Short mmCIF file of N, CA and C in Angstrom, two decimals:
data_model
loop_
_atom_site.label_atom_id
_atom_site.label_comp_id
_atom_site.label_asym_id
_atom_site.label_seq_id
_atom_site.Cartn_x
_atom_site.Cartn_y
_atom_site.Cartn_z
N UNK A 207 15.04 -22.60 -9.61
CA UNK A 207 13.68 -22.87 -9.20
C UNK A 207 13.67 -23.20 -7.71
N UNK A 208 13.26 -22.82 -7.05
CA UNK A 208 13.01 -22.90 -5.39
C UNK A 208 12.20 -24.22 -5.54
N UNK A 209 12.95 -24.68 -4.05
CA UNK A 209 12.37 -26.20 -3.97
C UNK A 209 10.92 -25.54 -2.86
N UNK A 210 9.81 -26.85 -2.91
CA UNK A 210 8.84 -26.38 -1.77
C UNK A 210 9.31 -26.59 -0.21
N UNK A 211 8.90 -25.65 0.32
CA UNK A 211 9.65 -25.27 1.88
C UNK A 211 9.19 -26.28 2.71
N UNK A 212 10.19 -26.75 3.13
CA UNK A 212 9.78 -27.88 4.74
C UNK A 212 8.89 -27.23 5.72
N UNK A 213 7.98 -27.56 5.79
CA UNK A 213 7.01 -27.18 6.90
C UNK A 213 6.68 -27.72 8.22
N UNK A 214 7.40 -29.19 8.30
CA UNK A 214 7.47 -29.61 9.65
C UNK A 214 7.99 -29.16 10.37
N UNK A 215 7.38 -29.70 11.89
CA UNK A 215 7.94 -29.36 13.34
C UNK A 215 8.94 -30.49 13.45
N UNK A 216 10.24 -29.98 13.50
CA UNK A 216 11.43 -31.02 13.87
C UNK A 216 11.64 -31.13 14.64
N UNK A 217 10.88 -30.45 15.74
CA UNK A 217 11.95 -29.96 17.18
C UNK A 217 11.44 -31.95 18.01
N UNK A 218 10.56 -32.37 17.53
CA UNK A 218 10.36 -33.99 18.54
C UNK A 218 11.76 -34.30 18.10
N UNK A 219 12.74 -34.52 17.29
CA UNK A 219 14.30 -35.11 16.98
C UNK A 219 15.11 -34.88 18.21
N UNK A 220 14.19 -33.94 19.12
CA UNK A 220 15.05 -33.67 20.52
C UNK A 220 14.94 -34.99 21.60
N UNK A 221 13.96 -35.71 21.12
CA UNK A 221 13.11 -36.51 22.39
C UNK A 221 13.12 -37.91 21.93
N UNK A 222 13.12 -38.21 20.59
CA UNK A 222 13.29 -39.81 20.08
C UNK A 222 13.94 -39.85 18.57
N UNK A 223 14.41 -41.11 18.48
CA UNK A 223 14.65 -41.07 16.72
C UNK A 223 14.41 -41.23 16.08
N UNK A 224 15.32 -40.41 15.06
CA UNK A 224 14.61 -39.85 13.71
C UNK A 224 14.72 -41.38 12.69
N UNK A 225 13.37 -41.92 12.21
CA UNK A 225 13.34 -42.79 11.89
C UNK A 225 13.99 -42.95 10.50
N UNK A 226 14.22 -41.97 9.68
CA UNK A 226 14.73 -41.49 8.19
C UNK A 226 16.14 -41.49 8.37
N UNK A 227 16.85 -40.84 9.40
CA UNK A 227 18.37 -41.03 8.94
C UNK A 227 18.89 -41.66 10.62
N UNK A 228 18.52 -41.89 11.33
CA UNK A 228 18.81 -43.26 12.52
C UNK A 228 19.36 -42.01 13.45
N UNK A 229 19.32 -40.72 13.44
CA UNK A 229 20.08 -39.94 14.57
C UNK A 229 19.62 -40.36 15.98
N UNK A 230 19.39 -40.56 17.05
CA UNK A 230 19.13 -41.04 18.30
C UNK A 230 19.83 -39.74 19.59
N UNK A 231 18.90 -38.80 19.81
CA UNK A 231 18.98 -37.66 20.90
C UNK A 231 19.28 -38.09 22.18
N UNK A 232 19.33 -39.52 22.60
CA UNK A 232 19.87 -40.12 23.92
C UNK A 232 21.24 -39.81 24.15
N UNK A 233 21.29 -39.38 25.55
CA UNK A 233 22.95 -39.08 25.47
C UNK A 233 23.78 -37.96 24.97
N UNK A 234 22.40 -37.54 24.11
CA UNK A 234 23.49 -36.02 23.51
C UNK A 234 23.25 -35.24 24.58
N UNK A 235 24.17 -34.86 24.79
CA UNK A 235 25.15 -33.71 25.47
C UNK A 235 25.85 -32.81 24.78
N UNK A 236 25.84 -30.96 24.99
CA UNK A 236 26.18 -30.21 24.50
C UNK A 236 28.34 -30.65 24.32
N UNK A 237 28.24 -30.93 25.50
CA UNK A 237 29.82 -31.60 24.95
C UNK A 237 30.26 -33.01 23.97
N UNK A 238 29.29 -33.44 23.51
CA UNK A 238 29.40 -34.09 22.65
C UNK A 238 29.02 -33.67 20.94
N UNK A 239 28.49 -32.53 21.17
CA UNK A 239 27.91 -31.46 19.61
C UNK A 239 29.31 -31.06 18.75
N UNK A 240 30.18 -30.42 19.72
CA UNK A 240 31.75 -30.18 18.53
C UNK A 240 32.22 -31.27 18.08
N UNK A 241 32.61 -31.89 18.54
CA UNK A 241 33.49 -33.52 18.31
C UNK A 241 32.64 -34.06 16.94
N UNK A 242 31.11 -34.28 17.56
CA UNK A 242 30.21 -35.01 16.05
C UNK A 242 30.11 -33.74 15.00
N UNK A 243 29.99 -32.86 14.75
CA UNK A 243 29.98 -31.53 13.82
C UNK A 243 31.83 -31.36 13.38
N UNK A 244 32.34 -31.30 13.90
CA UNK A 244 33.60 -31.28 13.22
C UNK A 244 34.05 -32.98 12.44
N UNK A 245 33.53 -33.98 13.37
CA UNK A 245 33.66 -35.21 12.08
C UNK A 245 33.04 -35.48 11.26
N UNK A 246 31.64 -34.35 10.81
CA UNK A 246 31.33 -34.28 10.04
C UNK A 246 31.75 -34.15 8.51
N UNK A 247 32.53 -32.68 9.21
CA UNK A 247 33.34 -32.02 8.18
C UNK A 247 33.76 -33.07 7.04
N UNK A 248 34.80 -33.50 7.08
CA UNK A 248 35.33 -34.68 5.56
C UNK A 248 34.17 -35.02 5.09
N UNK A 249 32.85 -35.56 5.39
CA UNK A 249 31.76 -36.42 5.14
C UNK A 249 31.42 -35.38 3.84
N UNK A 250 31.32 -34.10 4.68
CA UNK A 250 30.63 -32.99 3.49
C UNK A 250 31.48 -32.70 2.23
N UNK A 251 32.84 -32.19 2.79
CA UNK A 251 34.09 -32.24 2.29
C UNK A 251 33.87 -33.10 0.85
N UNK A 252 33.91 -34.17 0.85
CA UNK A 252 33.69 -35.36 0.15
C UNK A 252 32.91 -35.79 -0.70
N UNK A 253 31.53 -35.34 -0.30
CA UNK A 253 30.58 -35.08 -0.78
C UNK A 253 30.63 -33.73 -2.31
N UNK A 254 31.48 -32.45 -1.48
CA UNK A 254 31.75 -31.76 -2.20
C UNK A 254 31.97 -31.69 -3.24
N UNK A 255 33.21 -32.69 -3.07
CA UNK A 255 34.35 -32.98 -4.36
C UNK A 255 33.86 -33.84 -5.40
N UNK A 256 32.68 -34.50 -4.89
CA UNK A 256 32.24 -35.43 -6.15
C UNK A 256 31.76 -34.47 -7.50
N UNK A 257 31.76 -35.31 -8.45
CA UNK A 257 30.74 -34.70 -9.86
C UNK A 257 29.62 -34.39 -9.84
N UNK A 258 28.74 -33.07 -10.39
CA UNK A 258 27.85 -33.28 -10.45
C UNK A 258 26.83 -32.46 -9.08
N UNK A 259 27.31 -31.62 -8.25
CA UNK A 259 26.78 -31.89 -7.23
C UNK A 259 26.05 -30.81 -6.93
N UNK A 260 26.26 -29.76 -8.28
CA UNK A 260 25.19 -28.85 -8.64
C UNK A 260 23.65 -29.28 -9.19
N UNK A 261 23.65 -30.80 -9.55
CA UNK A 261 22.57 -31.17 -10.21
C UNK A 261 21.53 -31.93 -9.02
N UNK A 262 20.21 -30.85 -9.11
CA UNK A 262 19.15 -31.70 -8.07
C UNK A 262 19.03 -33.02 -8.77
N UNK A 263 18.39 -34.11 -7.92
CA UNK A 263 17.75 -35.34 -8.07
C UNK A 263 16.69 -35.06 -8.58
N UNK A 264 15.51 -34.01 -8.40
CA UNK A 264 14.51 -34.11 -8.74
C UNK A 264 14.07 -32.36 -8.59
N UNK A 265 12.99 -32.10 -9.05
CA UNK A 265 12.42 -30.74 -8.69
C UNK A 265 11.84 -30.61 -7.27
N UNK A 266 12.20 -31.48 -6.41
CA UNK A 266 11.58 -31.19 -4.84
C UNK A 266 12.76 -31.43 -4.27
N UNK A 267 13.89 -31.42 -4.62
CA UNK A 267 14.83 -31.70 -3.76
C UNK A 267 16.29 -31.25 -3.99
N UNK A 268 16.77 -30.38 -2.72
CA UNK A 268 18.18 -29.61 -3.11
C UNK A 268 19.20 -30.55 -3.56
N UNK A 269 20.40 -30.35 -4.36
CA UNK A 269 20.92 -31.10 -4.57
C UNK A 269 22.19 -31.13 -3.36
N UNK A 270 23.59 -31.53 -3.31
CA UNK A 270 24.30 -31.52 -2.54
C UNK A 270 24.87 -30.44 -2.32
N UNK A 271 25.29 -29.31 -2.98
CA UNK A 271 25.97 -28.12 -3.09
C UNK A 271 24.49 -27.41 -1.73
N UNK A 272 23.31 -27.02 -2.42
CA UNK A 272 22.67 -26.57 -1.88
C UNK A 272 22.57 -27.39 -0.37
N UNK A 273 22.73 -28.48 -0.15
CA UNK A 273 22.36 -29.02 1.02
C UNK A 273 23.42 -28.05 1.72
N UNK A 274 24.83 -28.46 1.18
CA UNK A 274 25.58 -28.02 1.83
C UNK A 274 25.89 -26.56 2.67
N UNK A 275 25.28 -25.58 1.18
CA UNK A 275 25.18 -24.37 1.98
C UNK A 275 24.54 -24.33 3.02
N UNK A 276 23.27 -25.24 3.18
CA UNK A 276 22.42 -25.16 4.54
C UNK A 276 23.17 -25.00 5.14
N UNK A 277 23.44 -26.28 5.25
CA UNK A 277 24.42 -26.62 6.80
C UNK A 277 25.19 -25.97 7.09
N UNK A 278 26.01 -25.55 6.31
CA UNK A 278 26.89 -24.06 6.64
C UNK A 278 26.18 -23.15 7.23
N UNK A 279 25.10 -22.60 6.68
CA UNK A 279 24.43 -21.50 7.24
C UNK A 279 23.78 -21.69 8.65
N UNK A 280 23.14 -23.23 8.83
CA UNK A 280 22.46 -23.80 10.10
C UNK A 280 23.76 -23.73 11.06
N UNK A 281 24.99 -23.85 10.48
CA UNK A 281 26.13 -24.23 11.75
C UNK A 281 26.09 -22.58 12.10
N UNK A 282 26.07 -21.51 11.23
CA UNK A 282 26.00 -19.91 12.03
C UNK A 282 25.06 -20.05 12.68
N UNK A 283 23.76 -20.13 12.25
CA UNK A 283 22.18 -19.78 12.58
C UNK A 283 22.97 -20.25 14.10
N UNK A 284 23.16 -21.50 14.14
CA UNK A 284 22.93 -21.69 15.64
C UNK A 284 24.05 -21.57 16.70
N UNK A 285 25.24 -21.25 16.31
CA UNK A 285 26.29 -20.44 17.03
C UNK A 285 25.58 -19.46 17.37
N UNK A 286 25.06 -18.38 16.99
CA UNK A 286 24.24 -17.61 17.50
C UNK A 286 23.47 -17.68 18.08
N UNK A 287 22.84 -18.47 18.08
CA UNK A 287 21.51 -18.69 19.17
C UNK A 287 22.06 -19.38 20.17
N UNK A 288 23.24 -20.61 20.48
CA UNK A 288 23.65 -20.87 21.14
C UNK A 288 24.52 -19.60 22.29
N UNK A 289 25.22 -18.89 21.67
CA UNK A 289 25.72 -17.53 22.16
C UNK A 289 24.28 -16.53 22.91
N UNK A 290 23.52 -16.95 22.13
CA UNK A 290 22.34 -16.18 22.70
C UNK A 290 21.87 -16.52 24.09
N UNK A 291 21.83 -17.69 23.99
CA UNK A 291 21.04 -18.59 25.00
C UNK A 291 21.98 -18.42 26.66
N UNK A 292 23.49 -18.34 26.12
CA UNK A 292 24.80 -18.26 27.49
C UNK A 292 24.82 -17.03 27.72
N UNK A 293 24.38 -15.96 26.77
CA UNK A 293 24.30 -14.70 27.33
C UNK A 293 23.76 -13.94 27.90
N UNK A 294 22.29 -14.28 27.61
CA UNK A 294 20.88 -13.61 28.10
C UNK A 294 20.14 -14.82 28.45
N UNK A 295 19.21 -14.45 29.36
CA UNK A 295 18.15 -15.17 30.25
C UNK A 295 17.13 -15.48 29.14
N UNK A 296 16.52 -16.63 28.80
CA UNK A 296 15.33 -16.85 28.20
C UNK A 296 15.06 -16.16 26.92
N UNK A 297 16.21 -15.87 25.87
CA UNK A 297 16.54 -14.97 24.64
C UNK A 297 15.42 -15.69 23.83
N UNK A 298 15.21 -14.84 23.18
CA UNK A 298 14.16 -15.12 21.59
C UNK A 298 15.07 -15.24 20.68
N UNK A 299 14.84 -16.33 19.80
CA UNK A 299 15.87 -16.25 18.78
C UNK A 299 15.26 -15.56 17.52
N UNK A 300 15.81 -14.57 16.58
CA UNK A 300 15.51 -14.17 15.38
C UNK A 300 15.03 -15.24 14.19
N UNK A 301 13.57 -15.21 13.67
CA UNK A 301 13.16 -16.28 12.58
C UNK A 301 14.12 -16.17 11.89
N UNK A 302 14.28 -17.43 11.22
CA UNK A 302 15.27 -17.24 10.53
C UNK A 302 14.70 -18.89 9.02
N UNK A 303 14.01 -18.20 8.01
CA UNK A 303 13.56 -18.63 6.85
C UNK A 303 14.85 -19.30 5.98
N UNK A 304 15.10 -20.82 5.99
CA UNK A 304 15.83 -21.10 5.34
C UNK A 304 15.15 -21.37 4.28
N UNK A 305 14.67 -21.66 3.51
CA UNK A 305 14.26 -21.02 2.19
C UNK A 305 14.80 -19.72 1.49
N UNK A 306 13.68 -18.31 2.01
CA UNK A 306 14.43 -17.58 1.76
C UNK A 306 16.32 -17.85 1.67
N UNK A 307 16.77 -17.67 2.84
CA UNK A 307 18.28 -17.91 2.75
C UNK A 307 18.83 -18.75 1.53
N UNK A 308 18.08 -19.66 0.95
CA UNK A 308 18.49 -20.56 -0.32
C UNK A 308 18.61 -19.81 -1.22
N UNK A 309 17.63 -18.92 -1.76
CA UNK A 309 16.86 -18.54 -2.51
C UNK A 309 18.13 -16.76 -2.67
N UNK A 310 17.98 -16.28 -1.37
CA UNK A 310 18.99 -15.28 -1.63
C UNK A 310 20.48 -15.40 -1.54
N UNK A 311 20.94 -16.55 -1.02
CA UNK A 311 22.02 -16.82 -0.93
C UNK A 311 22.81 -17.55 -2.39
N UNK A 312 21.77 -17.86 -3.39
CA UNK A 312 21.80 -18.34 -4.87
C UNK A 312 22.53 -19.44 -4.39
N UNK A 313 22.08 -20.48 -3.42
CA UNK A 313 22.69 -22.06 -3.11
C UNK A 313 23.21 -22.53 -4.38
N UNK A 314 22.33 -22.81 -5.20
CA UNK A 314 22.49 -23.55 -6.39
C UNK A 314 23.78 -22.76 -7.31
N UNK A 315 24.41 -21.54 -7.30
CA UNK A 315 25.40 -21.13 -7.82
C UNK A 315 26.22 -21.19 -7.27
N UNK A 316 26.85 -21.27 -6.11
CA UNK A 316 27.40 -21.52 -5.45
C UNK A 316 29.25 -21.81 -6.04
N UNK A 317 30.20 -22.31 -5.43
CA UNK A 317 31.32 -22.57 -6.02
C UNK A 317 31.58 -23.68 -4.63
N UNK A 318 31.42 -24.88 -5.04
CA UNK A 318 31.70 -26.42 -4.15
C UNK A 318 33.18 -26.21 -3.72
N UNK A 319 34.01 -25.87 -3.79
CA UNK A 319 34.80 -25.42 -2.80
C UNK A 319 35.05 -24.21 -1.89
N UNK A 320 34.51 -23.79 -2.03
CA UNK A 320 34.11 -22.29 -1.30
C UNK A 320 33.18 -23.04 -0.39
N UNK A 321 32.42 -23.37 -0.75
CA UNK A 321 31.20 -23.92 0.02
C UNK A 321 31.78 -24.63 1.14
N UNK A 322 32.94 -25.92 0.56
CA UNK A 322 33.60 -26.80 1.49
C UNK A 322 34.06 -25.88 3.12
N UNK A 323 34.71 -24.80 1.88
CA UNK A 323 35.83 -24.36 3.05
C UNK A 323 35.05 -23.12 4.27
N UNK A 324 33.76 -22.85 3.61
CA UNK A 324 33.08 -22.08 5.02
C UNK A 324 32.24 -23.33 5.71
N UNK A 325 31.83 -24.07 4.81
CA UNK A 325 31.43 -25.42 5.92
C UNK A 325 32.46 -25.45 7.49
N UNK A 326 33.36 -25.94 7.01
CA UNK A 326 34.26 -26.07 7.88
C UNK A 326 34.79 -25.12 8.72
N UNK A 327 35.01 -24.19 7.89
CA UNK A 327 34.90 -22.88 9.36
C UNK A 327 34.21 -22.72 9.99
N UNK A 328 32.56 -22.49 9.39
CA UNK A 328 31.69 -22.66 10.38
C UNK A 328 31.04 -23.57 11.64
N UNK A 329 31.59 -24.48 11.04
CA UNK A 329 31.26 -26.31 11.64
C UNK A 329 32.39 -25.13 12.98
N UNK A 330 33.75 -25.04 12.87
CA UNK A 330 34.68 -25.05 13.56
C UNK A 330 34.17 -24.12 14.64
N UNK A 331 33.36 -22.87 14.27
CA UNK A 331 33.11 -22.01 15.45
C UNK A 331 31.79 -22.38 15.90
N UNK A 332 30.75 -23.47 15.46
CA UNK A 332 29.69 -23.94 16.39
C UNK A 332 30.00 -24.97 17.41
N UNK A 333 31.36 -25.73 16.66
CA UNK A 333 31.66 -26.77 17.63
C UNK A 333 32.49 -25.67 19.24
N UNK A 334 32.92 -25.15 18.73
CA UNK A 334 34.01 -24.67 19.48
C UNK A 334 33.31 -23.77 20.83
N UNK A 335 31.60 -23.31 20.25
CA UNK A 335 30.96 -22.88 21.32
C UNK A 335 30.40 -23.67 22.34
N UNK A 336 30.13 -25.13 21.61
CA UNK A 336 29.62 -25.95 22.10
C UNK A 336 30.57 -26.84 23.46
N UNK A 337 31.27 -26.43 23.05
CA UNK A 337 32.97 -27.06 23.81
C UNK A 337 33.26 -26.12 24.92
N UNK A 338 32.68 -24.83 24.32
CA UNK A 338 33.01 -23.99 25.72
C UNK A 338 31.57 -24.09 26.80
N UNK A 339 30.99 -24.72 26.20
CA UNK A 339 29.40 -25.10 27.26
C UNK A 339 30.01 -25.65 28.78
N UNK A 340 30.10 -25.34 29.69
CA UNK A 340 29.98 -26.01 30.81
C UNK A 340 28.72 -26.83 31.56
N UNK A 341 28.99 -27.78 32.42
CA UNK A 341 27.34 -28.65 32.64
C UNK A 341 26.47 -27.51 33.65
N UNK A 342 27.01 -26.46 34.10
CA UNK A 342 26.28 -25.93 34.72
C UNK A 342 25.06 -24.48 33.66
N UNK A 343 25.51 -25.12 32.46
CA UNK A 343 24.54 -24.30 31.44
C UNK A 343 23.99 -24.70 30.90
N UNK A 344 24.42 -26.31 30.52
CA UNK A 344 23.60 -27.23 29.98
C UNK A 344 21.80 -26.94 29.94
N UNK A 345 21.18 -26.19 31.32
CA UNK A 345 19.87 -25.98 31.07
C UNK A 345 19.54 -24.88 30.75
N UNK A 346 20.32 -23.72 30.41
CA UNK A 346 19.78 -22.60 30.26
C UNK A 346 19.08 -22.65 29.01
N UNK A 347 18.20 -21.68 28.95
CA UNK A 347 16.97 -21.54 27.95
C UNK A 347 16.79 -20.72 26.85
N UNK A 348 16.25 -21.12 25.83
CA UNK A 348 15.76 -20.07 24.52
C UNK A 348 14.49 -20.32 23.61
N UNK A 349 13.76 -19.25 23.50
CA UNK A 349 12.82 -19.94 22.52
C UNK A 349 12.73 -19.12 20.93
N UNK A 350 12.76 -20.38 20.23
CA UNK A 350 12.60 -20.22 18.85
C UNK A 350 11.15 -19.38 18.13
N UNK A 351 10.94 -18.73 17.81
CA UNK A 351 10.23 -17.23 17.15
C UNK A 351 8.63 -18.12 17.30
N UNK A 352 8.17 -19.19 17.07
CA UNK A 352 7.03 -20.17 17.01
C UNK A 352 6.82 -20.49 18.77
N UNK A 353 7.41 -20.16 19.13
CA UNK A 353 7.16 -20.43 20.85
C UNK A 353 7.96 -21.69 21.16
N UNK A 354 8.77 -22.96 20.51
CA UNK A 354 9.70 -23.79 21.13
C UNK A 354 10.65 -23.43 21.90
N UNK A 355 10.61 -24.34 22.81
CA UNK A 355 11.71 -23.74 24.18
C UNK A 355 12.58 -24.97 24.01
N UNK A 356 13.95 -24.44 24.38
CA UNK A 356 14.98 -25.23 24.10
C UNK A 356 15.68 -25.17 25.50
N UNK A 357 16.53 -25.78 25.61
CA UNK A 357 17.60 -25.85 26.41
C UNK A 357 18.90 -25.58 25.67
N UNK A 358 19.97 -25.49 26.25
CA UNK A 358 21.17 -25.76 25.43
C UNK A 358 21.71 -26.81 24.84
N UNK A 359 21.45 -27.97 25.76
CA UNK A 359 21.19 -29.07 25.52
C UNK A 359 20.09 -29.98 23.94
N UNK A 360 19.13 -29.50 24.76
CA UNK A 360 17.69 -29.86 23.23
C UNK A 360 18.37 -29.15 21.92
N UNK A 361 19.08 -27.94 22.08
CA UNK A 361 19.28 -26.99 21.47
C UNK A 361 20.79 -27.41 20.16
N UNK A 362 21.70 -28.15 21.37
CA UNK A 362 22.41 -29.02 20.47
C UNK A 362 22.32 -30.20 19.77
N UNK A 363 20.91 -30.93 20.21
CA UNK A 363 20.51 -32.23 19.93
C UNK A 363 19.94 -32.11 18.61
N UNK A 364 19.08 -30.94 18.30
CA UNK A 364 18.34 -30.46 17.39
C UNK A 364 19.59 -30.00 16.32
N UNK A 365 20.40 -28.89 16.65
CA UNK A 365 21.16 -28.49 15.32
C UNK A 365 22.37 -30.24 15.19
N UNK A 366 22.38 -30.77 15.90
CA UNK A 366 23.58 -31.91 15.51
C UNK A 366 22.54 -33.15 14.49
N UNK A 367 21.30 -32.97 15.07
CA UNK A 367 20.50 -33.88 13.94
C UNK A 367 20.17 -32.95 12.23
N UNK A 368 20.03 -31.97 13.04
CA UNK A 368 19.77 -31.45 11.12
C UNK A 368 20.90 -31.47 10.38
N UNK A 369 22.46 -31.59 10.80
CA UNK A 369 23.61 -32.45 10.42
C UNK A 369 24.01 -33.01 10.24
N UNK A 370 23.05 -33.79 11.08
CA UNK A 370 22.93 -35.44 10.19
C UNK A 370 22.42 -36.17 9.64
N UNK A 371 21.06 -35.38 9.64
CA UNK A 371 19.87 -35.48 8.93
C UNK A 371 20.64 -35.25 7.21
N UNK A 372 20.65 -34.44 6.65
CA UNK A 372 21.19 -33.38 5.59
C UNK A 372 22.53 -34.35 4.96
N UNK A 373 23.17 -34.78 5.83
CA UNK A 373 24.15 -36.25 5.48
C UNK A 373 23.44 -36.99 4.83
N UNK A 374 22.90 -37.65 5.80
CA UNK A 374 21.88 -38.73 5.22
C UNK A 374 21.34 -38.71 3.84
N UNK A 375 20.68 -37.42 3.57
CA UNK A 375 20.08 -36.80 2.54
C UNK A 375 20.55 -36.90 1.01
N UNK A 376 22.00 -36.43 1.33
CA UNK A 376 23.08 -36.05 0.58
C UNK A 376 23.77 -37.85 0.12
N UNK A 377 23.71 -38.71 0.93
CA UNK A 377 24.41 -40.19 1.05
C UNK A 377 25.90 -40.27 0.95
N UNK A 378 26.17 -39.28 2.30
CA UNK A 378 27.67 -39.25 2.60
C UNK A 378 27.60 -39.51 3.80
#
């Protein structure tokens, strides 16, 4: 059963904090995005391994397996757009419906270690772009399909909170 789709604008998580899971966008720096996304990793890891983690809490809410695929999928989504942003001038990023993606990706069937182990790969090649950021790119630009303009910067502040947001979520 498809959960109902998040419809908020998240992108303010760039500018103050998120009062629900305490993330705080001060200070983030694209060289600080690999380091927090790869110590993520165990948190999810962990999460993984528990019992149970195919079973939602409720009918409005993914359970941990499904969270997890997000985040897996959010750590590609935005390697790419991050790659986008160092490559081309002022790139558009491709919508990209995580819903749908739940929904066709069969989250909820999933196999919790499989899941673990592309988490972590993927975590590994968003951090690893983020690491190759130098400060002289830190401002380059992209905007998201709705007209938000990012920086590389805003750009890491935003995918490192929906990482930790989704933690939070999960209570790992």
């Amino acid at each position: 059963m498809p959960i109902p789709p998040d419809t908020k604008d998240w992108t303010w998580v760039t500018e103050r904090r998120c009062p629900e899971c305490g993330f705080d966008p001060a200070g983030i720096t694209p060289d600080r995005i690999g380091p927090a996304v790869l110590a993520s990793v165990p948190r999810w890891q962990a999460a993984l391994a528990e019992p149970g983690v195919s079973i939602r809490p409720d009918s409005s809410t993914w359970s941990v397996l499904e969270y997890a695929a997000h985040v897996r999928d959010v750590c590609r989504v935005f390697e790419t757009r991050l790659q986008l942003m160092l490559r081309h001038d002022n790139p558009g990023f491709p919508n990209w419906d995580q819903d749908a993606a739940a929904v066709e990706g069969q989250y909820a069937s999933l196999d919790p270690r499989a899941v673990a182990e592309e988490l972590a790969a993927a975590a590994a090649d968003v951090a690893a772009g983020f690491n190759a950021v130098t400060p002289a790119e830190w401002d380059r630009r992209g905007l998201r399909s709705n007209g938000s303009a990012f920086t590389v910067t805003t750009l890491g502040s935003y995918f490192l909170h929906d990482v930790t947001h989704h933690l939070h979520d999960v209570g790992a």
